[in-house]
Amino acid sequence: MENESDNLGIMGLSGHHAKIIGCFLFAAACFLVVALMNSREAKRVKRKEPREADSTDFNLVPVEGSPRLNGMKLKLFAQLATSSLGNRLVSVMFRRTKFDHFRTVHLSEQPTYFPNPRTFEGPKATPEEPHRIDLETYIPGTNTKTNTDFFYFSISDFYNAYRKKITTPEEVTKWVIKMVNESKIQQPPLCAVTQMDEESVNKMAQESTKRFHAGEPLSILDGVPVLIKEELNCVPYKTRCGTTFLGEKEVGEDCTIAAKLREAGAIIIGLTNMHELGRSVFGYNIHPCHGMPRNPYNPGHYTGGSSSGSAAAVAAGLVPIAIGTDAGGSVRVPSALCGAVGLKATFGRVSFGGNDVSCHSVVHAGPICTNVLDATLVYALLAGPDPRDPLTMNQPTISLHEYDRPHLKGLTIGVDWAFLQDALPEVQKACERTISDLATLYGAEVRGICIPELQELRIAHTMIVYTEMRENFDENTEDNLNKLNPENQIVMRLAADVTARDYIGANKQRTRAMHFFEEIFKEVDVIITPACGQTAPEIEPGDESYGCHDLNTCLQIGKYMLFGNLTGLPGLVVPIAYHDGLPIGLQISGKWWQEDLVLAVGKFVEKTLPKKEKPQIFFKNETLLE
């Protein structure tokens, strides 16, 4: 006899569970009716003056009526949202979260669809000569680390150890492979690395060892182990983007980022875990082939995302460098929450050539490292024009001139104090202390600023991400919607309600935002904010099964990130403190193309942290010690 619950069509449950589900659906339907009665379809359109903010008052607010959902509640809500009944419910959610904002205003600006300014100072870079920097001059001559201290090994440590024949790339690689495998079976598993081909990794290590024996390393990265996010094409792996249905075949060609690393002699260990489709700052993954990434500072807490595996691997000491992508903080958020350094360069500075890009007008790629110098060196190697990515072809020559400055005298730091104070008290206090140190110890001037229309900026970023993500994944996700995690099922359904008017309005808001920042940078050299508004949130019971949907925590974590993605400004996060054993980070944002100045400030921010705390999960590579 056919099970009664099968007739309900809900996960094959029966009896008591079926009644609970029926009650839930009935309550949801009642909510839908009430919400529809209280919602207004038509709203008065307000005209905004071009290039002029209505107010400079801080206006970023939380979303009302958005509870945290996880476990079975989230699963059921996703089923409802993607059902025929849920179509109207999702439309109501769209309005309650103010996502219909651009249907209520008229903006006179022309839309900006890509945030890379066409003009810049200095000579134009070419693919043949992106820079004239001798990166080896930035490598200290000796290693000063001892076996008794806690520390992270840097690029310099690897390079010096190989040149002095303390160890070889082969020995280091064997250790990394062993530790990666151990990290997968420990309890709980770190779940940082999702794909690793030991044969190809060992082959790269053998070739690097031969080059050092011959005294002919390819670069300062020769023999240095690196990891790459599962969103970037790298031979011989599958680009699964954190899903179970994308990347069914191994790629046949490296993307430009992987190719540059390979050409520099770096040993690509494999691919790292990520939040499914890169769609959240939590960084979780519920699929068995990926697993839940763990924060090395406390494995009961999230890593941040979406480049969760990259940050976890670096923070745990598996590798000194991992590459992530960043469409809404996905390099900088996990770096901050895991106590690492993360860089997002100017939009169009680092190539996405050879990749299928999801959110093409807000996404960036960048390094996650353990120190600012390493981030600087990897940036210099990866940046530059690339014929495979037309958006990179108009940029100035890469320079590290400002990075070499001995102090911050003559430099003005801008701080939106109302924005900074919207973080939790422990984050606010740490950032204020660091800003004070930059002024008193290194000579910087601090000036108050106001970043206008942050609420509108947040909505614009969301509309652009939803539109571009839905468009780029539409072909694959329509037939695989039920294979996505429940939160992404809801997001995809919400994204289907975004209209051309929403998208065009969002890009007009981008024009306004870029103008506002142009004006701000006439008064200051860099802008400092918290990296995240809180430390890493706890992984709650039920999150591992179905994930979680917690919009306001997402906003608290990611609200300082979004202006950089929407406007294309470069941003760097650096750890500055710890609270209850969890890292707190600070973000430095600069004017377009001025990465060297951002990195210079980061170098001094790094000095304000007296000592780095050791993570609970840490793998110490003793092959490099003399």
XYZ file of C-alpha atoms in Angstrom, residues 143 145-147 149-154 157-158 161-162 166-179 223-225 269 316-320 614 618-626:
47
model
C 65.519 32.839 8.514
C 62.570 31.474 13.360
C 63.345 28.974 16.101
C 61.729 25.693 17.072
C 58.249 29.899 18.961
C 54.845 29.793 17.303
C 55.109 31.176 13.803
C 53.994 30.716 10.228
C 56.542 29.974 7.528
C 56.698 32.624 4.809
C 61.541 30.898 4.636
C 60.917 28.408 1.835
C 65.724 26.919 3.017
C 65.908 25.632 -0.547
C 68.282 22.823 4.463
C 65.496 20.935 2.713
C 64.114 20.376 -0.779
C 60.765 20.963 -2.461
C 60.334 17.173 -2.580
C 60.703 16.817 1.192
C 58.343 19.716 1.847
C 55.770 18.366 -0.584
C 55.799 14.935 1.030
C 55.105 16.599 4.368
C 52.250 18.725 2.937
C 50.593 15.688 1.307
C 50.833 13.768 4.565
C 49.363 16.642 6.604
C 58.982 25.048 -4.700
C 56.462 26.917 -2.523
C 53.266 24.890 -1.920
C 48.897 20.989 -4.061
C 46.267 25.759 9.891
C 49.794 25.955 8.453
C 49.279 23.511 5.581
C 50.484 26.032 2.976
C 51.714 29.638 3.097
C 48.379 29.715 17.844
C 47.972 23.734 13.412
C 50.444 21.691 11.375
C 54.069 22.664 11.959
C 56.447 22.000 9.083
C 59.763 21.164 10.754
C 61.493 20.299 7.473
C 62.381 23.993 7.039
C 64.145 24.406 10.379
C 67.940 24.299 10.517
